mmCIF file of C-alpha atoms in Angstrom:
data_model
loop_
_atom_site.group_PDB
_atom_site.id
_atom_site.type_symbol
_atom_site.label_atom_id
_atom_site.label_comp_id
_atom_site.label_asym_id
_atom_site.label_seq_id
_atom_site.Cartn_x
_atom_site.Cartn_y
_atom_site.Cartn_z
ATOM 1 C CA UNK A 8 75.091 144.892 171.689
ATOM 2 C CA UNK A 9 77.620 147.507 170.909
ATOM 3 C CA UNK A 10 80.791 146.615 168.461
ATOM 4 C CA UNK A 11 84.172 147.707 170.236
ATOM 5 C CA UNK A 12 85.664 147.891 166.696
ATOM 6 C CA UNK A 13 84.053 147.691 162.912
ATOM 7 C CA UNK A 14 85.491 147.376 159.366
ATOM 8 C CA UNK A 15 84.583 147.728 156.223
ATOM 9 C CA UNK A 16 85.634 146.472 152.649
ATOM 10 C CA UNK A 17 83.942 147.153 148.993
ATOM 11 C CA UNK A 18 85.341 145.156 145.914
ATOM 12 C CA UNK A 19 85.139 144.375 142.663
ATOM 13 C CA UNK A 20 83.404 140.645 142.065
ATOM 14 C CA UNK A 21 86.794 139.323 141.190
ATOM 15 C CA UNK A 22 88.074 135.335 141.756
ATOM 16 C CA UNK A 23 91.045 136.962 142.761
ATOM 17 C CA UNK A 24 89.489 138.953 145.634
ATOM 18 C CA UNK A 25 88.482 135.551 147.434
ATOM 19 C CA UNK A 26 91.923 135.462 149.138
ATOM 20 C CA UNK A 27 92.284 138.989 149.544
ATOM 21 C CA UNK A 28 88.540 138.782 151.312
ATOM 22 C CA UNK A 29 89.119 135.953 153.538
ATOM 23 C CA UNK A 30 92.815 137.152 154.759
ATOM 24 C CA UNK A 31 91.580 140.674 155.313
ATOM 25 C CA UNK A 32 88.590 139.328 157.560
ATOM 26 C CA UNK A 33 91.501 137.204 159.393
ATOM 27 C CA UNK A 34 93.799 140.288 159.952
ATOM 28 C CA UNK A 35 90.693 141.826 161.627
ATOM 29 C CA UNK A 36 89.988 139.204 163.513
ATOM 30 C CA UNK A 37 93.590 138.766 164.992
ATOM 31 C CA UNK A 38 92.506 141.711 167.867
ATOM 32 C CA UNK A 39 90.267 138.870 169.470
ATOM 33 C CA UNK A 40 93.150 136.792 170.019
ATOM 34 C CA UNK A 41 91.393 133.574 168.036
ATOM 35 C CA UNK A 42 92.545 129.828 168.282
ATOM 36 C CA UNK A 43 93.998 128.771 165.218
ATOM 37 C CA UNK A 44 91.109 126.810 164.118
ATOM 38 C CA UNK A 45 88.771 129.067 165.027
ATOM 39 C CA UNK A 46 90.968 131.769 162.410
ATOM 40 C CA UNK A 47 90.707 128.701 159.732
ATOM 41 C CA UNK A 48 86.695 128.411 159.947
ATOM 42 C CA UNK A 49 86.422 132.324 159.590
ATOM 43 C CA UNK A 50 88.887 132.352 156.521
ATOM 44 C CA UNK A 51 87.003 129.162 155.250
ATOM 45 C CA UNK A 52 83.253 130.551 156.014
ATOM 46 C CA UNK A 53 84.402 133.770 154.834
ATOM 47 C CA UNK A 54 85.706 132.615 151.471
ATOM 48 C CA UNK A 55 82.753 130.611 150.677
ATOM 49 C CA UNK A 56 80.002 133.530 151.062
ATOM 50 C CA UNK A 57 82.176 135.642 148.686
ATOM 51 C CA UNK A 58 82.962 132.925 145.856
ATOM 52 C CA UNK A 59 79.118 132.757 145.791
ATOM 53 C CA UNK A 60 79.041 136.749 144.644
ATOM 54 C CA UNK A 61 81.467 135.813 141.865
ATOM 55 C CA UNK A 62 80.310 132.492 140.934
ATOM 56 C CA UNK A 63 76.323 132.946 141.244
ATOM 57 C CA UNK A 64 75.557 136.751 142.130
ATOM 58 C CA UNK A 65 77.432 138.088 139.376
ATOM 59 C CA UNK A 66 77.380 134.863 137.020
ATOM 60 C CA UNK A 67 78.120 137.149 134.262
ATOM 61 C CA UNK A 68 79.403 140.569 134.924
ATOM 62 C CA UNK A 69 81.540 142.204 137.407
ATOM 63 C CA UNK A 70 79.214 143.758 140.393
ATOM 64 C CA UNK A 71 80.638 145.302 143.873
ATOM 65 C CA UNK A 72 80.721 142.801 146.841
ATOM 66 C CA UNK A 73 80.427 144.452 150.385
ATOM 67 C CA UNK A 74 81.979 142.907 153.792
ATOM 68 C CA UNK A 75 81.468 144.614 156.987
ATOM 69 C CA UNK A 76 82.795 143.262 159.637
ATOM 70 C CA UNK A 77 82.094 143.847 163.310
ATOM 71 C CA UNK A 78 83.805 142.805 166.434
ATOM 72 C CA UNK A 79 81.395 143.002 169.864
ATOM 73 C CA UNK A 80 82.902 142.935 173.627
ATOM 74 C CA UNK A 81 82.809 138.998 174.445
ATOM 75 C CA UNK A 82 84.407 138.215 171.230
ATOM 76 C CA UNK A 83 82.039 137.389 168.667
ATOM 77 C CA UNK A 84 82.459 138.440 164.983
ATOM 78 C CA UNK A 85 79.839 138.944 163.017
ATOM 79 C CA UNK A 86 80.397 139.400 158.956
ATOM 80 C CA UNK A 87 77.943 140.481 156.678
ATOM 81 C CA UNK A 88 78.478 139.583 152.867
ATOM 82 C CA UNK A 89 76.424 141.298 150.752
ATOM 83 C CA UNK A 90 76.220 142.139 146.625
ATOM 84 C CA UNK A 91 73.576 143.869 144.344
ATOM 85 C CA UNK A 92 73.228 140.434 142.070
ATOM 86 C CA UNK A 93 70.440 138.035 140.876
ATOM 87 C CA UNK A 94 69.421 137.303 144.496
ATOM 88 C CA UNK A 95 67.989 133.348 144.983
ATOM 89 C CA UNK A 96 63.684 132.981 144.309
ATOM 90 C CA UNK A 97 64.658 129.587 146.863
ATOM 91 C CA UNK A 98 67.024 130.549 150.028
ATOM 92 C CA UNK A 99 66.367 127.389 151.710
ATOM 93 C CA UNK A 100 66.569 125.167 148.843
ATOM 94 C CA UNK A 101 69.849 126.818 147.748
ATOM 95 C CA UNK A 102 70.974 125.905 151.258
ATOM 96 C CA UNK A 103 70.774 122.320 150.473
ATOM 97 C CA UNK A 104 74.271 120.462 150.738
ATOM 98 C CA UNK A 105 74.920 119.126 147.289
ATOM 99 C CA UNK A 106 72.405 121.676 145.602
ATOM 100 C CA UNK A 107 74.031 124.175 143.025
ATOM 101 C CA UNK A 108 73.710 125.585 139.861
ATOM 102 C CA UNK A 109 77.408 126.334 139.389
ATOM 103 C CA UNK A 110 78.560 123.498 137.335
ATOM 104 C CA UNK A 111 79.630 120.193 137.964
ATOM 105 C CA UNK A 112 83.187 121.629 139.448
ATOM 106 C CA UNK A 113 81.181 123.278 142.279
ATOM 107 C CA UNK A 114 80.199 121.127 145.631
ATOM 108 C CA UNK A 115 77.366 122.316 146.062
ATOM 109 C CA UNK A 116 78.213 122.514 149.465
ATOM 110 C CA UNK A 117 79.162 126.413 150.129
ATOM 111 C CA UNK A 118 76.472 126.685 152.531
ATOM 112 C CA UNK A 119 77.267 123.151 154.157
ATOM 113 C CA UNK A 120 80.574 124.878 155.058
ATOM 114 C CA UNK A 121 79.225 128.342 156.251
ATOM 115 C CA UNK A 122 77.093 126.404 158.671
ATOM 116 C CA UNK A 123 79.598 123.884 159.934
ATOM 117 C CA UNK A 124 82.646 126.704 160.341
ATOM 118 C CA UNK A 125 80.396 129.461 162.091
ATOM 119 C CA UNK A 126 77.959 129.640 165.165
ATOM 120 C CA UNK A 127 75.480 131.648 163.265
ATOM 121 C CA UNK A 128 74.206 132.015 159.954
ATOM 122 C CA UNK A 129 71.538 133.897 158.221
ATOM 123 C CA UNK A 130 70.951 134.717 154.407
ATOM 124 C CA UNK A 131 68.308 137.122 153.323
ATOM 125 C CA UNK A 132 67.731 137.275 149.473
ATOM 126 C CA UNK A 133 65.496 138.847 146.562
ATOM 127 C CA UNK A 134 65.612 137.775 143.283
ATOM 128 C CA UNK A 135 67.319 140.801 141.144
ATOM 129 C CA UNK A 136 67.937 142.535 143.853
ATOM 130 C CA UNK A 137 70.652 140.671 145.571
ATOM 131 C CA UNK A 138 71.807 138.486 148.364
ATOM 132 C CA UNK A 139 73.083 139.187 152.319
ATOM 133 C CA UNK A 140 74.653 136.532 154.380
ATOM 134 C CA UNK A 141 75.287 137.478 158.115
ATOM 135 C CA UNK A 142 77.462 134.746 160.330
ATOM 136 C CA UNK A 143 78.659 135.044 163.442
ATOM 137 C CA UNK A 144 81.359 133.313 165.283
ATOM 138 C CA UNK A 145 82.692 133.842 168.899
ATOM 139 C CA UNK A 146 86.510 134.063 168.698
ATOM 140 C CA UNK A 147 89.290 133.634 171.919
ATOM 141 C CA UNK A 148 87.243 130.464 173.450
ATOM 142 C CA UNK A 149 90.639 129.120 174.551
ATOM 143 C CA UNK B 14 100.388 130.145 145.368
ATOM 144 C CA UNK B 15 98.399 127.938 144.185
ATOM 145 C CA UNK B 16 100.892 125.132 142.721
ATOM 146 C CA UNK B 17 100.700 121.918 141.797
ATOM 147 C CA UNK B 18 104.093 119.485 140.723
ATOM 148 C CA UNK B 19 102.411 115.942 138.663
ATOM 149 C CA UNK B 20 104.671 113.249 139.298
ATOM 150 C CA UNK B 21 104.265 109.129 137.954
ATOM 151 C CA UNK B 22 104.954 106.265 138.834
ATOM 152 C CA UNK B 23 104.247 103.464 137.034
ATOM 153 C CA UNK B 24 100.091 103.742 136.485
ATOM 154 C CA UNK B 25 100.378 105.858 139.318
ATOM 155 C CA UNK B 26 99.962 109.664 138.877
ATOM 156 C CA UNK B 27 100.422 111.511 141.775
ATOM 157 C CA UNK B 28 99.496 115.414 142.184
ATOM 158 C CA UNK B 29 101.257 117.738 144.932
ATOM 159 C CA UNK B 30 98.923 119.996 145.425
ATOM 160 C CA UNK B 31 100.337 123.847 147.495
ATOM 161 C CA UNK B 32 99.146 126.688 148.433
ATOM 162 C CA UNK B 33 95.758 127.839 148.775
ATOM 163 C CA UNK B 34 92.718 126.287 147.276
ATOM 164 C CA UNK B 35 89.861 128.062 146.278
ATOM 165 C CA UNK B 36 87.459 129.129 143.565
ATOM 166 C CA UNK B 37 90.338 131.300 141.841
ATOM 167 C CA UNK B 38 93.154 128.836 142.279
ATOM 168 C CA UNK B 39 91.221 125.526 141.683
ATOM 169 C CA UNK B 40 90.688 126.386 137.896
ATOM 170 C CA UNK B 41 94.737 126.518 137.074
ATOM 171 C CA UNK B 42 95.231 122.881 139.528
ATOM 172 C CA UNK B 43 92.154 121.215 137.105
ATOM 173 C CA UNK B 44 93.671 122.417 133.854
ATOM 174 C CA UNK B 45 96.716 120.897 134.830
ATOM 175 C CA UNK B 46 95.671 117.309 136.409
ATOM 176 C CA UNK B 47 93.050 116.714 133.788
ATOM 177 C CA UNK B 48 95.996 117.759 130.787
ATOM 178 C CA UNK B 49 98.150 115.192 132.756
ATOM 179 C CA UNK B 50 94.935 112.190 133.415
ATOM 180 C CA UNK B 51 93.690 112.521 129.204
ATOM 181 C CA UNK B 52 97.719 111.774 128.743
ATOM 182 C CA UNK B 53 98.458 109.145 131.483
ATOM 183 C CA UNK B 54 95.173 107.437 132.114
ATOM 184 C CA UNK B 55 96.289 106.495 135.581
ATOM 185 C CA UNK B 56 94.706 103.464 137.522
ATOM 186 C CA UNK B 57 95.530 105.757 140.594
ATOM 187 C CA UNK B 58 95.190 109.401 140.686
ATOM 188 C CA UNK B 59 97.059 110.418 144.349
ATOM 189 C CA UNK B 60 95.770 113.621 145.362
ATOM 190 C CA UNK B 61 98.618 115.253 147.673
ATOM 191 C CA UNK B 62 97.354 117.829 149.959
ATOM 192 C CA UNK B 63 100.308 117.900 152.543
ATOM 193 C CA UNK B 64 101.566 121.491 151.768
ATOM 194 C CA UNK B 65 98.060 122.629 150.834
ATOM 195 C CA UNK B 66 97.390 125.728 153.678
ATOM 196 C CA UNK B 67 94.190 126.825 152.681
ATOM 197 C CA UNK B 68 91.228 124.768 151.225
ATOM 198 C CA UNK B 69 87.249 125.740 150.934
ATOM 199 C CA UNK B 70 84.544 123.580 149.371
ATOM 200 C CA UNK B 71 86.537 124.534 145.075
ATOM 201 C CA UNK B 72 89.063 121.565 146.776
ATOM 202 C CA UNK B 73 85.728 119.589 147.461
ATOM 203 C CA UNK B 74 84.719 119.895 144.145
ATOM 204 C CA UNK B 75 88.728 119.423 142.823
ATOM 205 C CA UNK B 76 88.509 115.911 144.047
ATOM 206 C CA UNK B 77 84.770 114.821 143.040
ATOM 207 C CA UNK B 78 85.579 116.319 139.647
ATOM 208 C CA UNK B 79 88.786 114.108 139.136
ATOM 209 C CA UNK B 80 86.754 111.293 140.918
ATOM 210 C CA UNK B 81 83.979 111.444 137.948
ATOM 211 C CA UNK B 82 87.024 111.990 135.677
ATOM 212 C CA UNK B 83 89.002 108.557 136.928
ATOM 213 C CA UNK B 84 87.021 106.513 137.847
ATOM 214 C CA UNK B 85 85.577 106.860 134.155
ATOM 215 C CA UNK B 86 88.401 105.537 132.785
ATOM 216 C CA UNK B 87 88.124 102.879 135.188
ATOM 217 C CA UNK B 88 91.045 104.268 137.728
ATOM 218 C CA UNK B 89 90.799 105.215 141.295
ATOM 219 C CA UNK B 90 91.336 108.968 143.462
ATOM 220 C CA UNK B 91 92.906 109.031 146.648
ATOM 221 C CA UNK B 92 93.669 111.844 148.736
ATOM 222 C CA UNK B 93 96.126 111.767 151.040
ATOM 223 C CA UNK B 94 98.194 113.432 153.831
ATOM 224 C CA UNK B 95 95.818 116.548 154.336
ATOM 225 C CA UNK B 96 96.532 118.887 157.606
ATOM 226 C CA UNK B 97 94.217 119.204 160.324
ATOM 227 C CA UNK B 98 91.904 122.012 158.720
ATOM 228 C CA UNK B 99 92.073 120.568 155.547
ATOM 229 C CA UNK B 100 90.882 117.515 157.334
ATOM 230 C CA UNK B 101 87.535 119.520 158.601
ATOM 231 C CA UNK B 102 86.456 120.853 155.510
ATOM 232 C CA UNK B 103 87.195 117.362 153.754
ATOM 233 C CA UNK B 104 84.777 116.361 156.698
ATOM 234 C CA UNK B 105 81.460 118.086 155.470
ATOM 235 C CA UNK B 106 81.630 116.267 152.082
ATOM 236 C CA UNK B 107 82.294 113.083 153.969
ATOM 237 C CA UNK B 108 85.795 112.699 152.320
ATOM 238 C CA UNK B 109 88.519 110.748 154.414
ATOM 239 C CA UNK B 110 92.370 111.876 153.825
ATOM 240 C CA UNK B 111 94.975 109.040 153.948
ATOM 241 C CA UNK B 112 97.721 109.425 156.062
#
């Protein structure tokens, strides 16, 4: 499968980046001509995978957060999230709904939203090494 | 922007929530309920998300925080008048929006 277009964003681990993140993915997305809920579940998958590089990758220190985003010919998106942090020693039990070691203001249910929102999700992760979550979601199903 | 305008009623607090809702904006919204429920001790606590545009699982854990808050002071949380895609993400947690 060949991408007809690609993008690619490095940032700082930064709350404030969420939005920027999420919107930029959107603005990219906009060429596939997406519903308006599909453009919500992208901005909402989106912003989960990188509030877990701020909140849990990078607990305490700033580290860079990659996105690369890539756009095939029937109109599926696929984003890869990716930082350099503490990485997960449990993938699947992080995936849990309701698990999380982010305090009692977190859900626990980052993951539970990634799944719902895309068609595809996969997380690969090493402990002190970091963390890569690839979803994909077809776009322009109108 | 994340905003949100605290407005009561009796033993009624009600919070209009705007803007978007996330891990970066959720922090400011709890400061400013929780400042406003320790004050008020509300039997209701009306969570208001009709001009809310953007919400991911921080507005999930915005309303089971002031849930655990509330309801242990013996009051009740209700959310109310989310939008459609507010309405899906409220979905995954099980959460119900009133009209």
């Amino acid at each position: 499968m060949k991408a007809v277009n690609t993008m690619r964003l490095v940032f700082p681990s930064r709350s404030v980046n969420e939005g920027f993140a999420r919107s930029a993915v959107a603005a990219f997305a906009a060429q596939a001509d997406p519903a308006m809920d599909e453009l919500a579940d992208l901005k909402t998958a989106v912003s989960e995978a990188v509030t877990n590089c701020i909140v849990h990758a990078y607990a305490d220190r700033i580290g860079t957060v990659t996105l690369y985003a890539a756009l095939y010919e029937e109109g599926t998106l696929r984003v890869t999230v990716t930082d350099k942090g503490c990485g997960m020693p449990d993938v699947a039990k992080a995936m849990e709904p309701l698990y999380t070691t982010g305090g009692p203001e977190r859900a626990g249910l980052g993951f539970a939203v990634m799944t719902s929102f895309t068609d595809s999700l996969k997380v690969r992760s090493a402990p002190g090494r970091g963390t890569s979550v690839v979803m994909e979601k077809r776009l322009g199903r109108r | 922007m994340t905003q949100v305008t605290l407005r009561q009623e009796g033993k009624t607090l009600t919070a209009l929530l705007s803007g978007e809702i996330d891990h970066h904006g959720a922090a400011r919204l709890r400061e400013e309920i929780d400042g406003r429920v320790a004050a008020a001790s509300p039997a209701i606590l009306v969570l208001d998300f009709s001009a809310v545009t953007f919400m991911d699982s921080a507005g999930i854990g915005l309303i089971l925080g002031r849930h655990k808050l509330v309801s242990a002071m013996g009051g009740v949380v209700v959310v109310q008048k989310a939008p459609k895609d507010i309405r899906r993400t409220l979905s995954v947690a099980g959460i119900e929006s009133k009209e």
